[in-house]
Amino acid sequence: MDTTDVLTVSEVAERSGFAASALRYYEQEGLIEASRTAGGQRRYTRSVLRRLAFIRAAGNVGLTLDEIRQELSDLPANRTPTKADWHRISGHWRIRLDEQVAALEALRDKLDSCIGCGCLSLRQCGISNPADLAASTPEAPGAAYLPPLLRRQQPR
């Protein structure tokens, strides 16, 4: 095998961990590209595996598909991206990673105290959140005293 190998949908799905339907969706959304055989079957260059790993990592960091699309659009279309290309686009979300690390550390440090969720089950809640005052703050609904990154709504 070398970097010029072409891979089938099933080979890319197996190697990347994405379902074949996700590969078709990402292609439809312009995040990855495939060529077609004479019979219409998709074929991917091996470099698509790096793009898919980026899509997975970026999604795990919290980037939306639109943000991922924007980042990937900055990669060269006429050649396999280099380490410098990947470094340039991943630098854009370094700040987000730092913010998430800080939010997770705050969660770790506050989880055994009042987080403003409204349960009022801890002795500390009576001091930090008497009569569930957090429910009437702009940070509600949810655990109002957690960092904003940890309170955002998850897509359904």
C-alpha positions as MATLAB code, in Angstrom:
seq = 'MDTTDVLTVSEVAERSGFAASALRYYEQEGLIEASRTAGGQRRYTRSVLRRLAFIRAAGNVGLTLDEIRQELSDLPANRTPTKADWHRISGHWRIRLDEQVAALEALRDKLDSCIGCGCLSLRQCGISNPADLAASTPEAPGAAYLPPLLRRQQPR';
ca = [
       0.000    0.000    0.000;
       1.066    3.558   -0.627;
      -0.431    7.030   -0.439;
      -1.767    6.839   -4.005;
      -3.967    3.815   -3.290;
      -7.667    4.245   -3.900;
     -10.064    2.820   -1.360;
     -13.643    1.614   -1.590;
     -16.435    2.917    0.627;
     -16.253   -0.188    2.797;
     -12.471    0.101    3.174;
     -12.725    3.765    4.195;
     -15.612    2.999    6.556;
     -13.671    0.186    8.196;
     -10.462    2.192    8.509;
     -12.049    5.478    9.629;
     -14.800    4.159   11.889;
     -17.461    6.163   10.037;
     -20.520    4.458    8.607;
     -20.807    4.349    4.818;
     -23.870    6.586    5.116;
     -21.756    9.196    6.952;
     -19.180    9.064    4.159;
     -21.885    9.715    1.570;
     -23.280   12.537    3.713;
     -19.870   14.182    4.153;
     -19.313   13.926    0.407;
     -22.718   15.500   -0.235;
     -21.794   18.289    2.186;
     -18.489   18.892    0.383;
     -16.271   17.812    3.291;
     -14.671   14.923    1.401;
     -14.386   13.935   -2.251;
     -14.682   10.656   -4.110;
     -14.200    9.686   -7.715;
     -16.455    7.198   -9.457;
     -15.677    4.008  -11.328;
     -17.290    3.311  -14.680;
     -19.955    1.441  -12.710;
     -20.620    4.444  -10.455;
     -18.917    3.083   -7.335;
     -17.126    5.564   -5.102;
     -13.361    5.505   -4.771;
     -11.446    7.588   -2.266;
      -7.805    8.554   -2.170;
      -6.023    7.458    0.980;
      -5.737   11.110    2.075;
      -9.472   11.097    2.824;
      -8.621    9.186    6.014;
      -6.812   12.245    7.372;
      -9.779   14.482    6.522;
     -12.126   12.084    8.280;
      -9.886   11.968   11.343;
      -9.956   15.769   11.345;
     -13.759   15.772   11.039;
     -14.034   13.397   14.003;
     -11.571   15.369   16.151;
     -13.115   18.719   15.259;
     -16.581   17.396   16.058;
     -15.353   16.065   19.397;
     -13.925   19.502   20.183;
     -17.338   20.979   19.452;
     -16.931   22.484   15.996;
     -20.125   22.522   13.956;
     -20.246   21.068   10.453;
     -20.203   24.609    9.081;
     -17.029   25.372   11.060;
     -15.457   22.094    9.926;
     -16.390   22.875    6.320;
     -14.779   26.320    6.637;
     -11.575   24.857    8.066;
     -11.377   22.157    5.395;
     -12.008   24.706    2.643;
      -8.681   26.293    3.580;
      -6.833   23.104    2.624;
      -5.352   22.839   -0.876;
      -7.623   21.079   -3.363;
      -4.900   20.128   -5.827;
      -2.554   18.241   -3.488;
      -2.462   16.236   -0.288;
      -2.284   18.629    2.662;
       1.072   18.927    4.381;
       1.880   19.082    8.064;
       2.056   22.883    7.749;
      -1.450   22.961    6.218;
      -2.872   20.915    9.076;
      -1.003   23.016   11.643;
      -2.452   26.216   10.188;
      -6.079   25.093   10.383;
      -5.809   23.310   13.732;
      -4.370   26.487   15.236;
      -7.757   28.116   14.761;
      -9.316   25.906   17.385;
      -6.473   25.855   19.878;
      -8.234   28.640   21.821;
     -11.417   26.572   21.931;
      -9.477   23.608   23.294;
      -7.915   25.781   25.988;
     -11.379   27.070   26.951;
     -12.739   23.529   27.127;
      -9.843   22.366   29.292;
     -10.496   25.266   31.672;
     -14.231   24.472   31.736;
     -13.583   20.802   32.478;
     -11.184   21.700   35.262;
     -13.844   23.999   36.741;
     -16.373   21.168   36.532;
     -13.974   18.801   38.240;
     -13.358   21.311   41.012;
     -17.034   22.278   41.519;
     -18.856   18.997   41.011;
     -19.049   18.295   44.731;
     -20.522   21.737   45.449;
     -23.521   23.714   44.224;
     -23.619   24.070   40.444;
     -26.929   25.951   40.293;
     -28.922   23.138   38.715;
     -31.899   23.582   41.048;
     -31.698   20.273   42.909;
     -31.019   22.049   46.235;
     -29.821   18.721   47.607;
     -26.471   19.868   48.980;
     -25.966   21.954   52.098;
     -23.917   24.344   49.932;
     -26.968   24.970   47.693;
     -28.751   26.763   50.517;
     -25.878   29.275   50.604;
     -24.952   29.485   46.917;
     -28.432   29.128   45.458;
     -31.050   29.899   48.134;
     -34.608   29.171   46.965;
     -33.128   28.326   43.544;
     -32.346   31.922   42.609;
     -30.198   30.558   39.769;
     -33.394   29.646   37.902;
     -34.128   33.335   37.347;
     -30.669   34.219   36.015;
     -29.793   34.694   32.341;
     -27.688   31.516   32.617;
     -30.800   29.342   33.215;
     -32.002   26.775   32.246;
     -29.560   24.173   33.413;
     -26.708   24.287   35.867;
     -26.275   28.056   35.958;
     -23.015   28.018   37.899;
     -21.127   25.781   35.496;
     -18.895   27.377   32.841;
     -20.906   28.333   29.717;
     -19.127   25.752   27.551;
     -20.532   22.994   29.729;
     -24.058   24.402   29.738;
     -24.659   24.727   26.013;
     -27.514   22.726   24.578;
     -26.570   19.558   22.729;
     -27.972   19.224   19.184;
     -30.803   16.746   18.926;
];
